[in-house]
Amino acid sequence: MSKLIVKPGIFNAGRHQSPLVAVADKVVMLLAFPAVFSLVAEYGFYLSPEEVSRIQLLDLAILWVFAICGFVKLLLVVDKAEYFRSHWADVLILFLISFLLFFPQQITAFMHSIIPGVLARDIAKIYIVLTQVMLFMALVPPGIRYSQRLMSLNIQPAVLIIFSFLLFIVLGTFFLLLPRASVTGSLSLIDALFMSTSAVCVTGLAVVNPAEDLTLFGQGVIMVLIQLGGLGIMTMTTFFAYIVGSSGSGLKEYATLQTLLGEESLGKIRSTVFQVVLFAFSIELAGALLLFMRFDEFAFASVYDQLFFALFHSISAFCNAGFSLWSENLMASEVIMDMPVLTLIMVLIILGGLGFPVIANINAVVTHRLRMRFTREPSDELVVENAESIHALRQEKLRERKVRLSLHSKLVLFVSALLIILGTFGVFLLERHGVFAGMSLQWQLFYSLFHSVSARTAGFNTVDIGAFSMPALFFLALFMWVGASPGSTGGGIKTTTLALALLNIFAIVSGRNRIELFRKQVPAAAVVKAFSTVILSVFYIALALFVLLLTEPFSFRELLFEIVSAVGTVGLSTGITAGLSSAGKLVVVFSMFVGRIGLLSVMSAVIRQKSYGRYTYTEENVMI
């Protein structure tokens, strides 16, 4: 039987290591505490010049100790060629830190050469920033290793997923509570928890205005939390472990990622993770670049603010978060009439809401078709020497034919397109004489399309949602309840769940006992899960709404819209979020969390799993 082998890294020199290497390992582990303290103190608190100087000296001391420990382990490793090949990222970090420490004058001279006339104090600032960057990079490999250890524990996948989201919600709350995260420097615990949960669960509901009440540091925390929550913390961990050369992925880790990504084959998990993260980063960077170019005509204090705005909104749109750095969301005068920007945001929302299994499947199909198109087919005159060659050729052709859109992908694409079309015409018909009155037909249709896309997953808005009529709010609430597709950054009961539930109803009334789609039969277990999801969602929304009606003074329609938005992780609101009581905010926080994780996943994590014995009872009918 084959065994999973964990390769030792620079922070774990192996089983038969010398005592000196073991000491160096422990020292590096302990360095994480002062390193985190230093970074948090400098960026999270307002310090005096003397305190800043002490922190910077601490940074240099930590880097010196890290470099010494790194060189000790590097010199004592037996097979240096293998070590350099399999741990290039660790060695690169050590080299960069050493260069920063040993050659400060050369770095200063280089900065003078590329930036003529730069002041000495500016070079000192750049050098300090480089020191802090190296300090952060030194923490990455140990963090990845311990994350992988956690994922390899004998813990149920649903529990690991819940724990990972809870961990980053707590960390996000801590960072948002720091004085330099908010303008006032005194964000309450409930508000910090709410904003952190909303970002990690990619919802977009806010009790404080990110544009006005959060500093650049606080906005950066929100952006990082959106990215981690959108792609999944364990997905990101596996991706960066692959990048830095760690191969300690075990079956438990793969099983957890299989649950998170919806990948059927364990053997394809690592390649799927790589495709997902690479695709997400590529789309987000492309979106940020296009937004940056379009934002050029807007008024920004600096090119850095412009770049940050573009990156923030690209990540927020692709991850379906709905956070904006404009005080009025996309109702701001800078973008409300900018059709290219709004169209780009819509495209990012749709791509993020399709789901990673669909994205991977589409990528495989497109790659296959391109390969078949540009690969020369063997001519008819090709002489096949023996029967084995003929068989091999036929088998290859058979494998090539299997690369096609899966039933899941077809269903997601069809239902998503149908919902966008129905939503567009629904919003248009309900609000053309309402909030859209006075607009041209072109803009009425465009805003209807935008809110049809945004209402299911993201939560961006170009008009005041509170001004919508009661029928329009109920219509949007239905779309928020459905949400995005499985394996995506969005919430809701999911598009496929709605489709299977409706198709099952149609099958029952038409006298059929199974669901057939695209010449395929849907497993009965999937249909049962779809109905369970629908029932659980309706039950939870009713329960949470009842609690809010007891604790909040707002109307039934406002509270219903708010709780559906939270469970669907959408972020649209009629404007009551900031006015909720502490109890109401906690209800919404929990709703966002279970909406992102999934009600079935949460229940399976808290209820002990049981297996049936190897027997079956006789069936007896129950009247329905």
C-alpha angles and dihedrals in degrees: 000000000000118000130215108243122207111209115220116241135200088280094049111038096189143269099293097047127149120253090250092058090048090054091048090051092054092046091053090050091052091048089070091074099056090038093056090043091053095049094045093047095050099043100030103044137050104244133186118246090256092052091048090053091052091049091051091051088051089052091054092046091052091049092050092052091046092050093049092050091046093052091047091057092041092055094046097050112111104212102041095174092056091043094054091046098050099034103038093135093055092048091047091055090049091049093050092049091049092049090051092051101040102038109040093139093053090050090051092049091049091052090050090052096051096036108041114204095016113156122244092240090055091052089050090053092050090049090051091050090050089051091053092047090053089047090055093046090053089060095052102078095048090047092051092048094052092045089055090049090054092049092050094056119112093260129131111263093236090054091051091050091050092047093050092053092045091050094056093042088057093045091047091050090052093051093046090052091059113108095242093052096073134041093237092041091224111085110169120245093245092050093047091049091048094050093044092050092046091052097044091045089045093232108131100214109138136192091189128039108253091206097051107022102039127068124224088269092052092047089050090053090052091050093051091047091051091052094048093045094044098052097028125253094248092049090055092046093052091047095053091042087057090048095051092046102255113147101179096120112138136192092264091054091048091049090053092049089046089059092046098046101031093234112160098203120064089202091062097049097099094046090045091052091050092049093047096050094040091050092047094049092045093051093044093049092046090049092048091050093051092046090047091054091047093046089058092098094050124092112260128164091231142350088259091059089048091051092047091050091051094047093045094052093043092054092042091051098045092045089047092235101135096211115143134188091218113093092230096041109233091339086083114122091240094066111012092094097031104107096182092055093046091046091052091050089051091052091050091049092051093048091050093046098052093077132244095261089058092046091051091047093050090048091052092049094047092046091049094049092048090049091049091047096052099034113093112240117227112262123245089248092062108124113222109209101205145002093261090062090050090050092048091050092050092048091051091051090048091053091048092055091056094068101097142119111293123232088253093054093047092050093047094049093046096046093043092052092045093050092049091052095044091045093051095053092039094055091042094053094044098046107027088102093034127052090348093054112125094026124113118259090251094057093042091057093042094051089045089054092046094052092043088058097038098044095062097054122347115044102217113144135195096187134041106277090200089064093059117112121252094256091049092049091050090048092051090046090058090053092046089051091054093047127168133325130286116279092021133115092257133086136214128097087299132244095264091051091056092046095050093045092052093042090051091053089050091048092051096049091046092052098250125135098204142039119242123190131173090349091308132107119231114228114251090232091062091052092050090049091050092053091045090052092051093048094046092048094050091045093049094047090051092049095046091045090052091053092048091050088056096048106031132065096213127110125272094250093050093050093044091052091047096051094044089050090052096047090046089047088229106130102214114136140175087229103271100108097096091046096057118116121245090262091049092049091052090051090052091046091055090044092054090049097050089041091057096042096038127248093248091051092050092049093046089052095053098037117072113247116241130190126213121243122247095271140078130214124225114270123248125186123247119201116239 
